JSON list of C-alpha atoms in Angstrom, two decimals:
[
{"chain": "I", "resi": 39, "resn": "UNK", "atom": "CA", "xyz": [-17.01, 14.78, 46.93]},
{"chain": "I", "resi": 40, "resn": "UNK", "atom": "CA", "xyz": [-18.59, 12.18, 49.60]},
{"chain": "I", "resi": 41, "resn": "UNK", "atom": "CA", "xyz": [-20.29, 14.27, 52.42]},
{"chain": "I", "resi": 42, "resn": "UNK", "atom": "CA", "xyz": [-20.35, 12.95, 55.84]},
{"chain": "I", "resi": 43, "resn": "UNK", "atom": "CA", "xyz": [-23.53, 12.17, 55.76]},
{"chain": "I", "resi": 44, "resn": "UNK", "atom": "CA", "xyz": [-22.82, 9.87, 52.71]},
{"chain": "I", "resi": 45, "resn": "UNK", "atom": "CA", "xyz": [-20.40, 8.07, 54.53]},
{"chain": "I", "resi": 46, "resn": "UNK", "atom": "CA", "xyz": [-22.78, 7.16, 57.05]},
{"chain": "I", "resi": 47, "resn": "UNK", "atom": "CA", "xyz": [-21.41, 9.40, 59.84]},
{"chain": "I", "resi": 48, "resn": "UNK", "atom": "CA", "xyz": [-23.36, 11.79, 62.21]},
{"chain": "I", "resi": 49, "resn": "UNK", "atom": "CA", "xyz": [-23.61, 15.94, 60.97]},
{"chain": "I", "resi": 50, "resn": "UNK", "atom": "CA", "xyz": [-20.68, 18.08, 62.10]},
{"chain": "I", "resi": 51, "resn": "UNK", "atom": "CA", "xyz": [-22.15, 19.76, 65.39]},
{"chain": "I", "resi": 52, "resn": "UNK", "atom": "CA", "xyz": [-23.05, 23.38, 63.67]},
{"chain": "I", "resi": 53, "resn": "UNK", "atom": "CA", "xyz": [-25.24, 21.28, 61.33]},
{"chain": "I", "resi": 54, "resn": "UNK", "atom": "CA", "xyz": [-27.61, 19.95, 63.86]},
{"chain": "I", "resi": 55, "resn": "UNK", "atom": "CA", "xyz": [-30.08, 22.60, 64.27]},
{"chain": "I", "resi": 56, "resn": "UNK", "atom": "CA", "xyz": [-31.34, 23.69, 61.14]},
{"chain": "I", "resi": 57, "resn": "UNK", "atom": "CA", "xyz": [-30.74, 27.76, 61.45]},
{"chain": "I", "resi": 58, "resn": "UNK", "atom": "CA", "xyz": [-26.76, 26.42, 62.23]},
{"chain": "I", "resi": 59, "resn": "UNK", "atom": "CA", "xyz": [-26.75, 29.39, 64.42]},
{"chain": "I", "resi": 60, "resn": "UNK", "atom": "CA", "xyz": [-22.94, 30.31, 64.97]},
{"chain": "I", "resi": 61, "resn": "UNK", "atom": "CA", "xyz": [-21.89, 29.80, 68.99]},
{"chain": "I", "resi": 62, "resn": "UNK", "atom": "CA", "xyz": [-25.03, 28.53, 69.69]},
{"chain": "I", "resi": 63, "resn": "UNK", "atom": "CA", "xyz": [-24.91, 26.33, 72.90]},
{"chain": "I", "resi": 64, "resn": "UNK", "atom": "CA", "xyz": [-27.23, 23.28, 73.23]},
{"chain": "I", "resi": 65, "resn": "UNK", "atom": "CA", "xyz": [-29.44, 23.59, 76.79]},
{"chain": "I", "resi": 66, "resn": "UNK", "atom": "CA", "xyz": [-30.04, 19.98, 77.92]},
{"chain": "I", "resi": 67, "resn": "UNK", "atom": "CA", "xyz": [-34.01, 20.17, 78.27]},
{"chain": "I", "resi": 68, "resn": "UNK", "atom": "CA", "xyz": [-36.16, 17.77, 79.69]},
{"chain": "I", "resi": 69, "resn": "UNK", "atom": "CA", "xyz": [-36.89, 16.42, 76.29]},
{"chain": "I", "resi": 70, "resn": "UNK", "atom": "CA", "xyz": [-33.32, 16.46, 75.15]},
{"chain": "I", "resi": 71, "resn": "UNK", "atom": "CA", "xyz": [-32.28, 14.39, 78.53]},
{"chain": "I", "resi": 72, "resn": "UNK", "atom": "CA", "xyz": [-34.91, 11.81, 78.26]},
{"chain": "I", "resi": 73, "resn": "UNK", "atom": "CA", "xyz": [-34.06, 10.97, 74.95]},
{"chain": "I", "resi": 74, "resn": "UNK", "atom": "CA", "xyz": [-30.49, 10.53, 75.81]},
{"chain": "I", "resi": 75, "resn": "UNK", "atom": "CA", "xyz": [-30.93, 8.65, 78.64]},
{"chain": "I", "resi": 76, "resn": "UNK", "atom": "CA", "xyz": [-33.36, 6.09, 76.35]},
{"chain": "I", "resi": 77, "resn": "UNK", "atom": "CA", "xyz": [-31.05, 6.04, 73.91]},
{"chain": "I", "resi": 78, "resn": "UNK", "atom": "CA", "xyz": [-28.08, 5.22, 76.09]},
{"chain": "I", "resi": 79, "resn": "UNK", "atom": "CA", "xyz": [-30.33, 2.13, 77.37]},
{"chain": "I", "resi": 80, "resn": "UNK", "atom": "CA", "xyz": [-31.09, 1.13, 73.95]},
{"chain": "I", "resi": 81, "resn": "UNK", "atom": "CA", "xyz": [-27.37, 0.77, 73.09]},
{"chain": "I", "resi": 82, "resn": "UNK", "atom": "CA", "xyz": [-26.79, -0.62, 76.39]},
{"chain": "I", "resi": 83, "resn": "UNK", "atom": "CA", "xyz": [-29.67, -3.42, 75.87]},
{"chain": "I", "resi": 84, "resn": "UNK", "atom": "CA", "xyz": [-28.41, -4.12, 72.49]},
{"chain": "I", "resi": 85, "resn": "UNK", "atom": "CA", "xyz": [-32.03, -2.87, 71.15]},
{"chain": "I", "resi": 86, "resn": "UNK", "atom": "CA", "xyz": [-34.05, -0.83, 68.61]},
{"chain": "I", "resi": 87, "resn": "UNK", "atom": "CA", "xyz": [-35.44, 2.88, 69.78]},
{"chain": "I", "resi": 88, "resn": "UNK", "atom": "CA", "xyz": [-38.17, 5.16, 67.46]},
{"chain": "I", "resi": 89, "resn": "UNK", "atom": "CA", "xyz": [-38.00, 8.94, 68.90]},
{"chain": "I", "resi": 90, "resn": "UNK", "atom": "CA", "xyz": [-41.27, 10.25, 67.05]},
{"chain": "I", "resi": 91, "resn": "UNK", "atom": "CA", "xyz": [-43.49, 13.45, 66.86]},
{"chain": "I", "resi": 92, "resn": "UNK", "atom": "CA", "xyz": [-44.18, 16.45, 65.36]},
{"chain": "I", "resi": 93, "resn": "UNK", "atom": "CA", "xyz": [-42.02, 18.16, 62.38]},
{"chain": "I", "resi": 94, "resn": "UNK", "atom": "CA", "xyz": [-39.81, 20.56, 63.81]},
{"chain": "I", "resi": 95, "resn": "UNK", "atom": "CA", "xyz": [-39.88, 19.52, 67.82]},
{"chain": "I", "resi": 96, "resn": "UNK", "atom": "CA", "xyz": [-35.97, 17.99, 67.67]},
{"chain": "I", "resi": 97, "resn": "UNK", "atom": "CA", "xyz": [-35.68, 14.86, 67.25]},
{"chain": "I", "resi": 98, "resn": "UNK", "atom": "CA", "xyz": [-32.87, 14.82, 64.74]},
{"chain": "I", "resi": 99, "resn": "UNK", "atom": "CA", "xyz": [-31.33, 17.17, 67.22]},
{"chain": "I", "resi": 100, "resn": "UNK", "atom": "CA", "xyz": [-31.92, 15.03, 69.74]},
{"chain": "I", "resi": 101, "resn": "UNK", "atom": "CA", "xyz": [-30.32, 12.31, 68.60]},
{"chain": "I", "resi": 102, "resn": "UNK", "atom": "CA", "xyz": [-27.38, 13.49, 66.86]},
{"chain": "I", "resi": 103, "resn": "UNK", "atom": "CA", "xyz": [-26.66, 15.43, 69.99]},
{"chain": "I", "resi": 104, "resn": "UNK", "atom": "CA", "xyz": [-27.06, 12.24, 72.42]},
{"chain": "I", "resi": 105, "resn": "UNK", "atom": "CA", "xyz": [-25.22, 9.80, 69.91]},
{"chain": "I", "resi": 106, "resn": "UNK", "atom": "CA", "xyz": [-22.66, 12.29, 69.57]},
{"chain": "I", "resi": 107, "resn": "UNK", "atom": "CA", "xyz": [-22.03, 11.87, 73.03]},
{"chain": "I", "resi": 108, "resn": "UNK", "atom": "CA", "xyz": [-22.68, 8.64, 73.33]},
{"chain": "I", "resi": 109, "resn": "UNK", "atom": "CA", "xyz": [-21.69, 6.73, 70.68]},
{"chain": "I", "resi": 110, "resn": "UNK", "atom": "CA", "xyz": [-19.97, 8.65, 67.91]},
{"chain": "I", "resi": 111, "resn": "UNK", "atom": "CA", "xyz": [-17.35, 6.21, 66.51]},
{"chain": "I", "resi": 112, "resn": "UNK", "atom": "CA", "xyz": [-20.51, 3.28, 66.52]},
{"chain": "I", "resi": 113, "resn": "UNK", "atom": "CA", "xyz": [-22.89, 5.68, 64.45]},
{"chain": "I", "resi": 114, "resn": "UNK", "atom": "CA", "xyz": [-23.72, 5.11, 60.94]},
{"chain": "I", "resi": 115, "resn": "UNK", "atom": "CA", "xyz": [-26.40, 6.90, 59.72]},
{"chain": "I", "resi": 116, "resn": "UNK", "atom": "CA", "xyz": [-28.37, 5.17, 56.77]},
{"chain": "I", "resi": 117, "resn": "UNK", "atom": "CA", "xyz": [-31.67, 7.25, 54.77]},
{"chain": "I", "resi": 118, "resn": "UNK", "atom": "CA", "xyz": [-33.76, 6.45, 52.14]},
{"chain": "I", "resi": 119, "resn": "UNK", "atom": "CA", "xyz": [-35.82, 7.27, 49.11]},
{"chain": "I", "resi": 120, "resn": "UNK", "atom": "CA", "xyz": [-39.76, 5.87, 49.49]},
{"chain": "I", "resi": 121, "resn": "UNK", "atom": "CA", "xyz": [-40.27, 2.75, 49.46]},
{"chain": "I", "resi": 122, "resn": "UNK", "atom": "CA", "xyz": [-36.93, 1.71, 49.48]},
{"chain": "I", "resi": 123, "resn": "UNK", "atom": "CA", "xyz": [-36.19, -2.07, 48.22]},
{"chain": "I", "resi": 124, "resn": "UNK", "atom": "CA", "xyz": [-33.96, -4.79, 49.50]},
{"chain": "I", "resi": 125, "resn": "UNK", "atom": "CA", "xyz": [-31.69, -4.14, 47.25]},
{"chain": "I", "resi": 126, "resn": "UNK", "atom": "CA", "xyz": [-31.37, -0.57, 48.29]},
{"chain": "I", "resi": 127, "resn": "UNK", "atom": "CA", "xyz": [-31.22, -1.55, 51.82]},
{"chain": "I", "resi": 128, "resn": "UNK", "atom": "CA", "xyz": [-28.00, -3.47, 50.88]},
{"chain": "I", "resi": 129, "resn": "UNK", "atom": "CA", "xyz": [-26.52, -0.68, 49.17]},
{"chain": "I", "resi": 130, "resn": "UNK", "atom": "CA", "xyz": [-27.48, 1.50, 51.89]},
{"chain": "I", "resi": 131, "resn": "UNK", "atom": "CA", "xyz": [-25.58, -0.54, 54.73]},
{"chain": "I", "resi": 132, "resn": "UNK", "atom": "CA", "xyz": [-22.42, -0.87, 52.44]},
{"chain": "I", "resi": 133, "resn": "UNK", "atom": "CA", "xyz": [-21.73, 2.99, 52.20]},
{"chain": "I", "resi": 134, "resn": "UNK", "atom": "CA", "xyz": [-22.94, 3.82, 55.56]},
{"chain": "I", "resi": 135, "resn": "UNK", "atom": "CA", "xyz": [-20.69, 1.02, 56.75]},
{"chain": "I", "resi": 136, "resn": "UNK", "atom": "CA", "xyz": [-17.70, 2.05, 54.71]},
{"chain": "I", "resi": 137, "resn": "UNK", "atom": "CA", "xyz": [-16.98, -0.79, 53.36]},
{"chain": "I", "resi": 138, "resn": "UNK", "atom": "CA", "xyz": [-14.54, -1.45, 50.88]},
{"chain": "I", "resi": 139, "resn": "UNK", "atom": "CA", "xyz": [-14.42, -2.19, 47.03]},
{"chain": "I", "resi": 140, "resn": "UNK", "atom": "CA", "xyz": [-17.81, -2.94, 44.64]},
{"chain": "I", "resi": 141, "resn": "UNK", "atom": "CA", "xyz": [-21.22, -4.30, 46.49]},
{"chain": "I", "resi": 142, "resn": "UNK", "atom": "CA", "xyz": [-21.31, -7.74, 45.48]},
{"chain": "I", "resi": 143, "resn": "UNK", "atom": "CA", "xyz": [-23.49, -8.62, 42.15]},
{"chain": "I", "resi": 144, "resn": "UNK", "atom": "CA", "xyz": [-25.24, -11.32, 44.62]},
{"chain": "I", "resi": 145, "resn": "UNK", "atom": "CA", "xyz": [-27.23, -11.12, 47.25]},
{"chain": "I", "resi": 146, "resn": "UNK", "atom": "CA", "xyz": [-26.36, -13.99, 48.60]},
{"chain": "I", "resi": 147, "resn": "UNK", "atom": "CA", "xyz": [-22.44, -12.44, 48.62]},
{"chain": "I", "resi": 148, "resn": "UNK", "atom": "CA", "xyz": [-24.17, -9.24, 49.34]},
{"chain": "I", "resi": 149, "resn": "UNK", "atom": "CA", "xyz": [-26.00, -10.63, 52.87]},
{"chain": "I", "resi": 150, "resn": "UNK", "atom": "CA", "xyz": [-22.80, -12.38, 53.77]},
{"chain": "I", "resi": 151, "resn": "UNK", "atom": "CA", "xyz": [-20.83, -9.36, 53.63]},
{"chain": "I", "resi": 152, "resn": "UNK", "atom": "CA", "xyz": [-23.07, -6.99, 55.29]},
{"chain": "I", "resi": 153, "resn": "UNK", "atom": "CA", "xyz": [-23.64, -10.09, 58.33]},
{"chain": "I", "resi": 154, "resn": "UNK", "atom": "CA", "xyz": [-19.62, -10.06, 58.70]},
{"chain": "I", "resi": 155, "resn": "UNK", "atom": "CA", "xyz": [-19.32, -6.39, 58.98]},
{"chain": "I", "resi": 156, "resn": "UNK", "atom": "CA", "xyz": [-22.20, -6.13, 61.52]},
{"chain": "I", "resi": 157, "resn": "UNK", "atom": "CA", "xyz": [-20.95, -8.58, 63.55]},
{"chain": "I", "resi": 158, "resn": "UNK", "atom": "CA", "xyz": [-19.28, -5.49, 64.72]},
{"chain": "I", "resi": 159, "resn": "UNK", "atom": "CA", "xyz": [-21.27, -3.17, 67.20]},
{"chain": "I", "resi": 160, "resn": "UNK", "atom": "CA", "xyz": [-23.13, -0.42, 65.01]},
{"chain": "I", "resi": 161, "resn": "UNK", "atom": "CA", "xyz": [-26.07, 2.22, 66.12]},
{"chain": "I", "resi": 162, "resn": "UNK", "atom": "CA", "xyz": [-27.45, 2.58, 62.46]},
{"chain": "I", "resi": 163, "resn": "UNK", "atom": "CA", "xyz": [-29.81, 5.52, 62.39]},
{"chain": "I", "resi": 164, "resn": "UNK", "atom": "CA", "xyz": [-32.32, 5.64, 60.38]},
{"chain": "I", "resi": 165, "resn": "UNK", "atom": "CA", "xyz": [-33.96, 9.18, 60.06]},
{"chain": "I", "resi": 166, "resn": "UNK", "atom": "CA", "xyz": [-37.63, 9.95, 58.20]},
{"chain": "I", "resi": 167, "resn": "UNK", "atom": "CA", "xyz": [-38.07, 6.40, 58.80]},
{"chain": "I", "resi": 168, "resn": "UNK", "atom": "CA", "xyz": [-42.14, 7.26, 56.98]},
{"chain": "I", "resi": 169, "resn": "UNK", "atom": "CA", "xyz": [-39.96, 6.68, 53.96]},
{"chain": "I", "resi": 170, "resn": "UNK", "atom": "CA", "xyz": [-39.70, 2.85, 54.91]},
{"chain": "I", "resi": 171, "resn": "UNK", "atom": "CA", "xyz": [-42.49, 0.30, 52.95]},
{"chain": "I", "resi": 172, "resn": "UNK", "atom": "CA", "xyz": [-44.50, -1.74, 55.27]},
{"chain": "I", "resi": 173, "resn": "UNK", "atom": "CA", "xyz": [-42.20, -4.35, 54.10]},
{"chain": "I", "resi": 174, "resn": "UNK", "atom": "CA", "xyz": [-39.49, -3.14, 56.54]},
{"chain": "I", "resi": 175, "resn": "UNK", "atom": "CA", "xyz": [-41.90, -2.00, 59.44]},
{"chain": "I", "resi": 176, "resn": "UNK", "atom": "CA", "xyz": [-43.71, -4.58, 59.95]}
]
């Protein structure tokens, strides 16, 4: 079976805290607000955004919470294994996009594919992003 999270798409609600406490409510904090309100002007700017800190202080929270709101239909969520290569970047973008049929055997193909279908507006989210190589961070 191909989870949610498989296809790319944000958590159901109950899964974004990790206790999945039933009937919880979320309480917009301070925190939770000002990461909404940057990620609504990232979107908005057409731009990249890195919410970072500490282990457990919400940031996944955060952000599925505010994208939910914001953007749910645009969200494709894409994660990694360390040190992820290009290829696995390609493959990556293809599920999380949805696309149809086999990844091409090319690259070439591959990169032409994945430029057509994000010619359409996407927020990709990329989560434990300490996973990336310095090749992709710069």
């Amino acid at each position: 079976m191909v989870t949610a999270e498989r296809q790319g798409r944000l958590p159901r609600e109950r899964e974004d805290h990790f206790m999945r406490l039933p009937g919880a409510q979320v309480v917009s904090t301070h925190a939770l607000l000002t990461a909404r309100e940057n990620i609504r002007a990232a979107i908005e700017a057409k731009a990249m955004i890195c919410i970072y800190g500490q282990a457990g202080n919400g940031k996944s929270f955060a952000v599925n919470a505010s994208l939910r709101e914001l953007a749910p239909k645009l969200t494709r969520r894409i994660q990694f294994r360390a040190r992820p290569s290009t290829r696995d970047l390609r493959h990556e973008l293809f599920h999380a996009l949805g696309l149809q049929g086999r990844p091409p055997a090319h690259a070439i193909e591959f990169d032409r594919m994945l430029r057509g279908a994000l010619e359409e507006p996407h927020v990709l989210v990329c989560d434990e992003a300490q996973w990336l190589s310095k090749m992709w961070c710069g």
